[in-house]
Coordinates of C-alpha atoms and ligand atoms in Angstrom, one line a residue:
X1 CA 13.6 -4.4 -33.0
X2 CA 14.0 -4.0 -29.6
X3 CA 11.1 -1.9 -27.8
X4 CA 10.3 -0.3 -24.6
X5 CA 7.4 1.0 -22.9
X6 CA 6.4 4.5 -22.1
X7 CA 3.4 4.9 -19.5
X8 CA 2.0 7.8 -17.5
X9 CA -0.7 7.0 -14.5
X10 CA -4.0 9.0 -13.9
X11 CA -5.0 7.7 -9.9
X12 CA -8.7 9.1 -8.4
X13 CA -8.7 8.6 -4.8
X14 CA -11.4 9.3 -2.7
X15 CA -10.8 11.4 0.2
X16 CA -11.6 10.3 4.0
X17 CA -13.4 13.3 4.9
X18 CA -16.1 14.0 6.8
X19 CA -18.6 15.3 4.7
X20 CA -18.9 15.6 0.9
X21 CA -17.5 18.1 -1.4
X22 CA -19.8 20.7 -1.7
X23 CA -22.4 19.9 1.1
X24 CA -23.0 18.7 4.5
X25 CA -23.9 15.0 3.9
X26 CA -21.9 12.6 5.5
X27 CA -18.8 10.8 3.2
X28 CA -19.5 7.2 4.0
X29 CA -19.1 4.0 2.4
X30 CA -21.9 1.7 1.2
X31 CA -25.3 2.9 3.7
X32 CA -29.0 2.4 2.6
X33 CA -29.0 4.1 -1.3
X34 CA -29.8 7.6 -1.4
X35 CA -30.2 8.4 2.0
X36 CA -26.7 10.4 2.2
X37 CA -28.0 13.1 -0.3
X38 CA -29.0 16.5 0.1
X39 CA -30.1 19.1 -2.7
X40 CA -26.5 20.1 -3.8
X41 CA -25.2 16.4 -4.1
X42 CA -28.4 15.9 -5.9
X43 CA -28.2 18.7 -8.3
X44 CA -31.4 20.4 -7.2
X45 CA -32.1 23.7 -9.2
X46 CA -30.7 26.3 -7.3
X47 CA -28.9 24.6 -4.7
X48 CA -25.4 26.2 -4.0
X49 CA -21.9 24.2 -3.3
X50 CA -19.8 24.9 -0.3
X51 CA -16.4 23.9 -1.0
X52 CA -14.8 21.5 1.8
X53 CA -11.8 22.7 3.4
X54 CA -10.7 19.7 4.8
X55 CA -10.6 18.2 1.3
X56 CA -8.6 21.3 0.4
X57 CA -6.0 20.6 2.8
X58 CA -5.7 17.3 2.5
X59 CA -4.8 17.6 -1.2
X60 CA -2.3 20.1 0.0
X61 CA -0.7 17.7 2.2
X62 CA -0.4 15.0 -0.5
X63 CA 0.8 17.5 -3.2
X64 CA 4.1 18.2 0.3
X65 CA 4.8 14.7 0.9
X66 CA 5.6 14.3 -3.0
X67 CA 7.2 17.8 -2.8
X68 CA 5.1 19.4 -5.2
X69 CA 4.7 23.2 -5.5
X70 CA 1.4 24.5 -4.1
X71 CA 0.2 27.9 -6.0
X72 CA -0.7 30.5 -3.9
X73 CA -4.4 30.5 -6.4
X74 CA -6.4 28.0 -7.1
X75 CA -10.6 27.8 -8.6
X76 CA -13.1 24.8 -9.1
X77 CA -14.0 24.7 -12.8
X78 CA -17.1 23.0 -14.3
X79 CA -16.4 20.1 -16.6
X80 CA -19.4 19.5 -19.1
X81 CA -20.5 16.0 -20.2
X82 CA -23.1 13.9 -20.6
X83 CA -23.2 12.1 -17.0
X84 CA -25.5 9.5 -16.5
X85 CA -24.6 9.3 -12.9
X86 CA -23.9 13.0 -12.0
X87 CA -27.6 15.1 -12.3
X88 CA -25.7 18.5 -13.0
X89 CA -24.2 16.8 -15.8
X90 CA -21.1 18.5 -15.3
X91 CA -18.5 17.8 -12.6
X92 CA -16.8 20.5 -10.5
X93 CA -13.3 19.7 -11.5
X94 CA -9.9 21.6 -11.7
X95 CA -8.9 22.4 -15.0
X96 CA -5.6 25.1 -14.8
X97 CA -5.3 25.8 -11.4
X98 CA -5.1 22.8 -9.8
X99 CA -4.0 22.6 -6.0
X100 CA -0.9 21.0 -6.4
X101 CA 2.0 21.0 -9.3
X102 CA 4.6 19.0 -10.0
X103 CA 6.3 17.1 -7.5
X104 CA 8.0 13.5 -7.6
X105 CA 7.0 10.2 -6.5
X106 CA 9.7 7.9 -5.1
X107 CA 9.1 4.0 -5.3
X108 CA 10.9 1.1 -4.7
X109 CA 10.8 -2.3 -6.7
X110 CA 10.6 -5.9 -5.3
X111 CA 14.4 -6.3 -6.0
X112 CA 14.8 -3.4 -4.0
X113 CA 15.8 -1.1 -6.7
X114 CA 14.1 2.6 -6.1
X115 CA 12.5 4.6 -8.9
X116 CA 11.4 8.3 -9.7
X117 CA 8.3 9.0 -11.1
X118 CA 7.2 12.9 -11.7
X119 CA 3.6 14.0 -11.0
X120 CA 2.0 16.5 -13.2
X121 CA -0.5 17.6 -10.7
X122 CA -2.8 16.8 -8.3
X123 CA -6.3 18.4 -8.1
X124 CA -9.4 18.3 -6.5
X125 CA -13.2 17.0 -7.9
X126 CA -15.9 15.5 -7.0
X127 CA -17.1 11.7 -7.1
X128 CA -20.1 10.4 -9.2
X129 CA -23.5 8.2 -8.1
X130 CA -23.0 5.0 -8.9
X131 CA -25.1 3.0 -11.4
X132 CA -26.3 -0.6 -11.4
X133 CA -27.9 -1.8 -14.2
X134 CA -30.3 -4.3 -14.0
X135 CA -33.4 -6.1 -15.4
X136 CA -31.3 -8.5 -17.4
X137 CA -28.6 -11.1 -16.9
X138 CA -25.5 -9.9 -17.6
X139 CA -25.6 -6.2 -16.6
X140 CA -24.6 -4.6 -19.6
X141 CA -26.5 -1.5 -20.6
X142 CA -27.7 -2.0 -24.0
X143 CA -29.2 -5.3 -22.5
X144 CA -30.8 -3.8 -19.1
X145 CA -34.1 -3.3 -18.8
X146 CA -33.8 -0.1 -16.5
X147 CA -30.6 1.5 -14.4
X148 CA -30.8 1.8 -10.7
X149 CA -28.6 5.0 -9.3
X150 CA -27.5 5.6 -5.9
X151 CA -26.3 9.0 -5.5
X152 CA -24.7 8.5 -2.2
X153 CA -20.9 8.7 -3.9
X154 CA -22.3 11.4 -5.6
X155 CA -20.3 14.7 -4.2
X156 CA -17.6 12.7 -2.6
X157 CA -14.5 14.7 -2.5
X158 CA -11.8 13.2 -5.5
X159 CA -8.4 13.8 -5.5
X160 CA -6.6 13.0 -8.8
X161 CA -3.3 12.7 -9.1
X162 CA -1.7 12.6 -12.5
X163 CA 2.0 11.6 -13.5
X164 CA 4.5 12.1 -16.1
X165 CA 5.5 9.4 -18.6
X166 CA 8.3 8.3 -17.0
X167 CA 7.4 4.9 -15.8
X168 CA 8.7 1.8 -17.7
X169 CA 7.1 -1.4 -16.9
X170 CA 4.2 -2.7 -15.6
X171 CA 6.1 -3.8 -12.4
X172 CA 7.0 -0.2 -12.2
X173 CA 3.2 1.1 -12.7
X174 CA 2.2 -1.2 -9.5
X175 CA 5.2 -0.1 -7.7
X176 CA 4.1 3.8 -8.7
X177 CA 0.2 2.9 -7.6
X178 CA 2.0 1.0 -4.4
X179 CA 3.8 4.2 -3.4
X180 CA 0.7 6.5 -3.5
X181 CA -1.4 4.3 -2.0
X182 CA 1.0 3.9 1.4
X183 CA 1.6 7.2 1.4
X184 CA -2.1 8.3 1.0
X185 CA -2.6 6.2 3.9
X186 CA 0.0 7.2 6.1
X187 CA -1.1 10.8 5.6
X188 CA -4.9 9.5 6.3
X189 CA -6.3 11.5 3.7
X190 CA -7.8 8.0 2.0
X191 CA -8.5 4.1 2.6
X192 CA -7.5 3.4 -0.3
X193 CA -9.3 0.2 -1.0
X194 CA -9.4 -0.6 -4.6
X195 CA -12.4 -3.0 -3.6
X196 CA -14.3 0.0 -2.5
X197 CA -13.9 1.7 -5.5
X198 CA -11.7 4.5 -3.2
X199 CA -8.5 4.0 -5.6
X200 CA -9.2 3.5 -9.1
X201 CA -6.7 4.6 -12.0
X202 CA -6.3 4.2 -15.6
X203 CA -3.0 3.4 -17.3
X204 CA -1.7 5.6 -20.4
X205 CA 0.6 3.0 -22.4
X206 CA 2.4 4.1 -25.4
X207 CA 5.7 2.1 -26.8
X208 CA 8.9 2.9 -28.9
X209 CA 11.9 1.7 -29.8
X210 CA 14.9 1.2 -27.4
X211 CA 16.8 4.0 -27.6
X212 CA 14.1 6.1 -29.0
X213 CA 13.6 9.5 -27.4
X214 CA 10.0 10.2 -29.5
X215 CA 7.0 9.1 -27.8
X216 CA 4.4 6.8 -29.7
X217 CA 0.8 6.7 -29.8
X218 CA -0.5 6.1 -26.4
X219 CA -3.9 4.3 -25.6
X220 CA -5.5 4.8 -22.4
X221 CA -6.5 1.6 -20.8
X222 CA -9.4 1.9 -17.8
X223 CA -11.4 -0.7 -15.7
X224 CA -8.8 -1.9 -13.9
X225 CA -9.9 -3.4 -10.2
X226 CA -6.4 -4.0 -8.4
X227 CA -2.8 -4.0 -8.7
X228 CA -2.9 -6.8 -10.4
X229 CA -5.3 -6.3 -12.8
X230 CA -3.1 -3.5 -13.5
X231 CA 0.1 -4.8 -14.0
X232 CA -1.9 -7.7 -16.7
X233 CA -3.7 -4.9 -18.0
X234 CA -0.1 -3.0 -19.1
X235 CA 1.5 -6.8 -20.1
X236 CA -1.4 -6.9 -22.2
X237 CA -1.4 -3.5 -23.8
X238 CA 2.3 -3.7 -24.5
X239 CA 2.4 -7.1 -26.4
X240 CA -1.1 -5.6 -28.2
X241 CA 1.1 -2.7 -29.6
X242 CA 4.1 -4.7 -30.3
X243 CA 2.4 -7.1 -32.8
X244 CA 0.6 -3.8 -34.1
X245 CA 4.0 -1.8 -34.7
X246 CA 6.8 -4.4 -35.7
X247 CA 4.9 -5.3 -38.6
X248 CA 4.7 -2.1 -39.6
X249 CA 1.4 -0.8 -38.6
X250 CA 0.4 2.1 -36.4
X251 CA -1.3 2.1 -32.7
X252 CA -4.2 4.2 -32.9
X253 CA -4.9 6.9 -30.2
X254 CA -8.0 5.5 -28.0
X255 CA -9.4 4.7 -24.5
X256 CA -9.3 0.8 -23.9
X257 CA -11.2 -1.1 -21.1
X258 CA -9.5 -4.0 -19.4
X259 CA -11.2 -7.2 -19.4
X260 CA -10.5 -9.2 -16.8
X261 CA -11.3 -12.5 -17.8
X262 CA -10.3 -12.5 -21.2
X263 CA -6.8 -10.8 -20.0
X264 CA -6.8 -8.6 -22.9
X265 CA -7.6 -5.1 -23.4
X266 CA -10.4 -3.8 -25.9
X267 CA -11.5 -0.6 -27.9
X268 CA -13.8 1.5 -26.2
X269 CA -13.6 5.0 -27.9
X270 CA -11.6 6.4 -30.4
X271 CA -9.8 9.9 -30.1
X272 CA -12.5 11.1 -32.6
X273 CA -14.9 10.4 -30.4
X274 CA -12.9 12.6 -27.5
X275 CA -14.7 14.6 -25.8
X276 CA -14.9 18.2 -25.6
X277 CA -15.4 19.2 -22.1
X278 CA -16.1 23.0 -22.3
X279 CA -14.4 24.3 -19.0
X280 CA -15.0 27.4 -17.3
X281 CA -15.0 28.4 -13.9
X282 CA -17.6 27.4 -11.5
X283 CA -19.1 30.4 -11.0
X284 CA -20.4 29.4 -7.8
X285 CA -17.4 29.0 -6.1
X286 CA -15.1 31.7 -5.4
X287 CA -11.3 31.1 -6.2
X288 CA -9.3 29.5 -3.2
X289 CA -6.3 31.8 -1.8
X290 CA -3.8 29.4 -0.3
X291 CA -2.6 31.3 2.9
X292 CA 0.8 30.4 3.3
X293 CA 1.6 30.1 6.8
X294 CA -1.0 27.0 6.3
X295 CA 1.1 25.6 3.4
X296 CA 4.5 26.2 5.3
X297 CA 2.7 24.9 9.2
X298 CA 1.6 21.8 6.8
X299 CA 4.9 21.4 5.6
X300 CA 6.2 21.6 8.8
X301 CA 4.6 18.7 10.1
X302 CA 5.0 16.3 7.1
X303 CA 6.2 13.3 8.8
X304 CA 8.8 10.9 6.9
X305 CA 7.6 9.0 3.9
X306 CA 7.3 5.4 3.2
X307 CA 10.0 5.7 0.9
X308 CA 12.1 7.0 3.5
X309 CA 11.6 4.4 6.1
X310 CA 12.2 1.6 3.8
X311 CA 15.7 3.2 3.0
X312 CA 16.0 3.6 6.7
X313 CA 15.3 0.0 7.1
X314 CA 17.4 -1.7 4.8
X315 CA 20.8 0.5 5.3
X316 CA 20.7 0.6 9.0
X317 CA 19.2 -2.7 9.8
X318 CA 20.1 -4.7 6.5
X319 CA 16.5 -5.6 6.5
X320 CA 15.5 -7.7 3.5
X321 CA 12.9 -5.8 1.1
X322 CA 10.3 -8.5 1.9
X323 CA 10.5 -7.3 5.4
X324 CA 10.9 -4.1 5.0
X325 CA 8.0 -3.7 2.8
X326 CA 6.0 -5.2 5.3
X327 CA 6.9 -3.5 8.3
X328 CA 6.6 -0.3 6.4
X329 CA 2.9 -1.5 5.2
X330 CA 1.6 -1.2 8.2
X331 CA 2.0 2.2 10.1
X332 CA 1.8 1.2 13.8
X333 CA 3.6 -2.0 13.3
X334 CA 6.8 0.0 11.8
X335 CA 5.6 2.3 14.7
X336 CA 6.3 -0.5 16.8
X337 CA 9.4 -2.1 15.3
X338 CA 10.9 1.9 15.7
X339 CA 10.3 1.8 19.4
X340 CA 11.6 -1.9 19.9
X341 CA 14.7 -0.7 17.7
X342 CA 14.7 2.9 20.0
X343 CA 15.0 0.8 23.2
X344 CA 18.0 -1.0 22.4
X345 CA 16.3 -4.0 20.2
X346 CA 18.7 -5.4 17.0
X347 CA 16.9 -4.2 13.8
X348 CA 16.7 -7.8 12.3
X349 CA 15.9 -9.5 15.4
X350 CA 13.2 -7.3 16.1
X351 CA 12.2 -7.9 12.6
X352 CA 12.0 -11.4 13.0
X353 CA 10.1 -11.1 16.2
X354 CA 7.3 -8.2 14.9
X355 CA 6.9 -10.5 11.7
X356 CA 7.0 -14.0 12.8
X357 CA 6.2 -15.0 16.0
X358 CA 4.4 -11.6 17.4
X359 CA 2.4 -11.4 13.9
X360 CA 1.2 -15.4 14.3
X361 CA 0.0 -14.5 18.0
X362 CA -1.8 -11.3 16.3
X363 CA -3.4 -13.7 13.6
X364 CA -4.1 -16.3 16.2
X365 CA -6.0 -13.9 19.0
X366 CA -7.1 -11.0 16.6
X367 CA -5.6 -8.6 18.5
X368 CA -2.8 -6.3 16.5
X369 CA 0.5 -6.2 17.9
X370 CA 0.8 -2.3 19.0
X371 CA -2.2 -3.1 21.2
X372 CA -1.4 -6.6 22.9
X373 CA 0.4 -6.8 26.1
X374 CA 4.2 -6.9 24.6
X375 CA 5.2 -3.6 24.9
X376 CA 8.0 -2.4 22.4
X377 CA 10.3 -2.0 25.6
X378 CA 9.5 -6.0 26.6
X379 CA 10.6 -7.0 23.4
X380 CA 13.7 -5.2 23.4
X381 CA 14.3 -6.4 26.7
X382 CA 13.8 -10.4 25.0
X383 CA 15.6 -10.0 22.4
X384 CA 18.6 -8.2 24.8
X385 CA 18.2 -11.6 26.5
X386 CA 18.8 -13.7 23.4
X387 CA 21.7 -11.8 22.4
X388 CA 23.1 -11.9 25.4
X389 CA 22.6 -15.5 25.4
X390 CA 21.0 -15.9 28.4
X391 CA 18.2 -17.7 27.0
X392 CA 17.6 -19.6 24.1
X393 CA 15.3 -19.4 21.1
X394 CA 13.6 -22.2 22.0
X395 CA 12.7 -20.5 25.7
X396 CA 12.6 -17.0 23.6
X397 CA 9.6 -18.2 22.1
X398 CA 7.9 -19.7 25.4
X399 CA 8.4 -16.0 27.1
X400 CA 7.0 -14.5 24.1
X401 CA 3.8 -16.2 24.5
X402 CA 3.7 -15.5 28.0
X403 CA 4.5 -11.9 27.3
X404 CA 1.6 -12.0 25.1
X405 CA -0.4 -13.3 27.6
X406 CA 0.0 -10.5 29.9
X407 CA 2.9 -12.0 31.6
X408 CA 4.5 -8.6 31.8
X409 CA 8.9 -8.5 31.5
X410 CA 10.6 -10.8 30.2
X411 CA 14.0 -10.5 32.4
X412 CA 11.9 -10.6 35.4
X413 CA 10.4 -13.8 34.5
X414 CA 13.3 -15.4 33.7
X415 CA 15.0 -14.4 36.7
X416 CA 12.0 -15.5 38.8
X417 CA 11.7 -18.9 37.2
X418 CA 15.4 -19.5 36.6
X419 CA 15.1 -20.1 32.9
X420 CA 18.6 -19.0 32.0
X421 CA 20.4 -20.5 29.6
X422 CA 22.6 -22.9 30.8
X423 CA 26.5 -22.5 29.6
X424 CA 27.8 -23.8 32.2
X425 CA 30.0 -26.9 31.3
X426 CA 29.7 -28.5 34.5
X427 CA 25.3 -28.7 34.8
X428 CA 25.3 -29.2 31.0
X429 CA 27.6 -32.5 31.0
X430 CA 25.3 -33.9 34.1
X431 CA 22.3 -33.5 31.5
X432 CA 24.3 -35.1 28.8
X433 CA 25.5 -38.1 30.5
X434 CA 21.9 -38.7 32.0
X435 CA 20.6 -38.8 28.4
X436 CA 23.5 -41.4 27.3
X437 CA 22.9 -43.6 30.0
X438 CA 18.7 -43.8 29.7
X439 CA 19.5 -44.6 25.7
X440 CA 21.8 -47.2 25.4
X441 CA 20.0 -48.0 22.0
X442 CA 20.5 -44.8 20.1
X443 CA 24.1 -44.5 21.6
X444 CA 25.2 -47.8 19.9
X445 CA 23.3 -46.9 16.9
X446 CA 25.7 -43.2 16.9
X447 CA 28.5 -45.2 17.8
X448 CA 27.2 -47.6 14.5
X449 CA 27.7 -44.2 12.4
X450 CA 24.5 -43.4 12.4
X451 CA 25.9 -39.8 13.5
X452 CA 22.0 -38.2 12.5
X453 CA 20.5 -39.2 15.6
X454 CA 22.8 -36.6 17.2
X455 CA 19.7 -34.4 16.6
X456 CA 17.8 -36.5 18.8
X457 CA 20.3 -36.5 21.4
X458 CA 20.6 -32.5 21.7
X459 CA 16.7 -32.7 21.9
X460 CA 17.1 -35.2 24.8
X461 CA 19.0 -32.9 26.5
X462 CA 17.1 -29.9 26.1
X463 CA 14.0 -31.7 27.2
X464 CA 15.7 -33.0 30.5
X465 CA 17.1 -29.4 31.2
X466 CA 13.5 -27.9 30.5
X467 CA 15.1 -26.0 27.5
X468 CA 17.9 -24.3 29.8
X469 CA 20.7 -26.1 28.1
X470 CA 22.4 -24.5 25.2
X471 CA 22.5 -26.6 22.6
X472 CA 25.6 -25.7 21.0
X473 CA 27.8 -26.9 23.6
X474 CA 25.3 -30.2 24.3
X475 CA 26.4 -31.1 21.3
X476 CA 30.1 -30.5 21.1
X477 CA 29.9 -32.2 24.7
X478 CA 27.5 -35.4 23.2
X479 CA 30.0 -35.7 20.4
X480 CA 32.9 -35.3 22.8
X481 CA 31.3 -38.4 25.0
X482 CA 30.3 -40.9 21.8
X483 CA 33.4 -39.7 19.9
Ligands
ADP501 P1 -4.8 13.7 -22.8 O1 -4.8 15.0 -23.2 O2 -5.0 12.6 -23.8 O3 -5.6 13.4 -21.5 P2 -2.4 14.2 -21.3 O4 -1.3 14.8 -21.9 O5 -3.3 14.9 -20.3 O6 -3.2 13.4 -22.4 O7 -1.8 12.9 -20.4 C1 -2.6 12.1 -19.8 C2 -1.7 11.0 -19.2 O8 -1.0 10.3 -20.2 C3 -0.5 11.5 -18.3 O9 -0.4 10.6 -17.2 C4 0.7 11.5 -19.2 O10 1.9 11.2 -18.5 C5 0.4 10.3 -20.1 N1 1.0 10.3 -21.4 C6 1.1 11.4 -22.3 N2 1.7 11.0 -23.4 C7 2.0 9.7 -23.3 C8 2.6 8.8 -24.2 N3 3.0 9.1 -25.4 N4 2.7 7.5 -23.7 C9 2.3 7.1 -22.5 N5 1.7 8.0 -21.7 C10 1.5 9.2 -22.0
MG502 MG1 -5.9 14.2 -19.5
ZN503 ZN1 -25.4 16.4 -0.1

């Protein structure tokens, strides 16, 4: 039997605001423990949230990009549990009136191939402390000898988006996370540094035969630290359930944690052991009203998606997806590429040129492109030159670096230094028969047959015309000569 896997994605990203949920402390990364607290992130008795409007809107503006419908009423709700690392022991959560419903998630696979993936919602809580626990070697609790807890995470605004079942694969999970994650970032609204603990997700993995329109028995796998310790994670889970199923067993409904090093997922709770969280509304928080003309000036301004410019990129400049992903990776370079393209630039010239030799000289000086001295315009202006063939790549790459070094346009400086390509016939042949004459050696050995030092001969004769020749007709003229 044949089977395929159904999986549905629950993402918590932590918002780039700048203060906390519920109180004035700043929303930082890392910092001396506990000194971003304040009564309300610490759960002090009688301390009263605030609720962050920039957080508010930014959840809004994620819930647009994905097109998702944005109620005009929305409330906090209190989500009761044991939390070792939240004081309140309960979390001020959404629970039926989130901020955002529905929408859909575009992605596009390495091959190229784009996906659709719904989105249940997207709501708005807040982040935990964080525990360490320590006293003993390997960390675990039932080992430690105390915990140590930083509550500067605590009260962090958390956005959590959560999907449909509709992905397939793991490769189409990463994709999935890979689409929030630019998108999130092109909107600013997170980092989104899985290393920071700003993205973090669990994966909810069922499977069932090909062909099959029931779902199975999912499992909820968590503890997953990047993409790919996702995608393993969801390899893993799937073969797990297979060898349960085909022989005719069942997959048990459970929470799983990921372990890294053994590869391999393992129990963690059953659903018996589910908890019931006893929501209600905060009662400290009064409902949010949603004005509209915000939701529709929001709207307004939504710039295109990742998703969009990829497309863009590979129909109108038959960019590869390797490329394309790229460019579209980073913001300001596709920023960049756009205004290079704008001012006349060939899509996979300038592509070449943002990627390769501008993104070595970026490596090379630390400086990113969009800031160093190559404007868009100059490298529109090169590449104009190249296609134009009135320089070679060879002399392309030269100006570049000069560029780069504040050497300012490129069509000036080769007009000022006469570095134009060479097609004349006439100069070309004078550098040719130079180069025959001062190697008598290598001529005989063409002559010979040993036609591969031809190669060495073009060389020759780019060196002696300082890279001005072009090559393709020093060598039809070298071949002409020795022929
Ligand atoms: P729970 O009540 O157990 O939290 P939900 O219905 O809230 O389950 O769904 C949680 C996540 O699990 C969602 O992302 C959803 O798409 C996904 N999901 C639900 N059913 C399945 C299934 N049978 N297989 C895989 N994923 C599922
Ligand atoms: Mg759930
Ligand atoms: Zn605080």
């Amino acid at each position: 039997m044949q089977y395929e896997a159904v999986i549905g994605i629950e993402c918590h990203v932590e918002l780039k605001t700048k203060s906390k949920m519920f109180c004035a402390c700043p929303n930082r990364f890392g910092g001396e423990p506990n000194a971003q607290v304040c009564p309300v992130c610490l759960a002090l008795p009688g301390a009263l949230p605030v609720a962050n409007e920039e957080a508010i809107l930014q959840v809004i503006r994620a819930g647009l990009a994905f097109g998702a419908e944005i109620p005009a009423f929305s409330k906090f709700d209190r989500k009761n549990y044991f939390y070792p690392d939240m004081p309140k022991d309960y979390q001020i959560s959404q629970y039926d009136m989130p901020l955002a419903q529905g929408g859909i998630v575009r992605y596009w696979l390495e091959d190229g191939t784009t996906k659709e993936c719904r989105l249940t919602r997207i709501h708005l809580e807040e982040d935990t402390g964080k525990s360490t626990h320590a006293g003993s070697g390997d960390g675990r609790i039932a080992h430690s000898r105390y915990s140590l807890l930083d509550f500067n995470r605590a009260g962090v605004p958390l956005m959590e988006c959560v999907s449909e079942p509709d992905i397939r694969s793991a490769e189409e999970a990463v994709g999935f996370l890979e689409a929030l994650k630019r998108t999130f970032v092109q909107l600013g609204v997170s980092d989104v540094k899985m290393e920071e603990g700003s993205l973090r997700c669990d994966a909810n993995v069922s499977i069932r035969p090909v062909g099959s329109k029931d779902f199975g028995t999912k499992a909820e796998i968590k503890n997953m630290n990047s993409f790919r310790s996702v995608y393993r994670a969801i390899e893993s889970e799937i073969a797990r359930q297979i060898a349960v199923v085909a022989p005719g067993g069942r997959v048990m409904q459970e929470t799983r944690g990921w372990d890294e090093l053994a590869g391999t997922t393992h129990s963690m709770r059953s659903k018996e052991e589910a908890h019931d969280y006893r929501y209600f509304p905060d009662p400290d928080l009064v409902p949010i009203e949603v004005d509209r003309t915000v939701v529709a000036r929001l709207r307004s301004l939504m710039a295109d998606l990742p998703i969009a410019r990829f497309e863009r990129y590979r129909e109108s400049y038959g960019l590869g997806v390797a490329q394309a992903t790229q460019l579209v990776d980073t913001p300001q370079l596709a920023e960049y590429f756009d205004s290079c393209v704008g001012a006349g630039g060939g899509g996979q010239q300038a592509a070449n040129f943002v990627l390769g030799d501008l993104s070595r000289l970026a490596n090379e000086t630390q400086t990113p492109v969009w800031e160093s001295s190559v404007a868009p315009q100059d490298l529109a202006e090169l590449i104009g030159l190249v296609e134009s063939k009135t320089i070679n790549s060879k002399i392309a790459k030269d100006l570049l670096l000069r560029m780069w070094n504040g050497g300012g346009s490129p069509k000036a400086l080769v007009e000022h230094e006469g570095l134009a390509q060479t097609s004349d016939p006439g100069a070309v042949e004078r550098f040719v028969d130079e180069v025959v004459a001062a190697h008598p050696k290598v001529v005989a050995d063409y002559k010979a047959g040993k036609t591969n030092v031809m190669g060495f001969l073009v060389g020759q004769v780019m060196k002696q015309s300082r890279g001005k020749a072009n090559p393709a007709l020093a060598g039809e003229l070298l071949a002409q000569k020795l022929g």
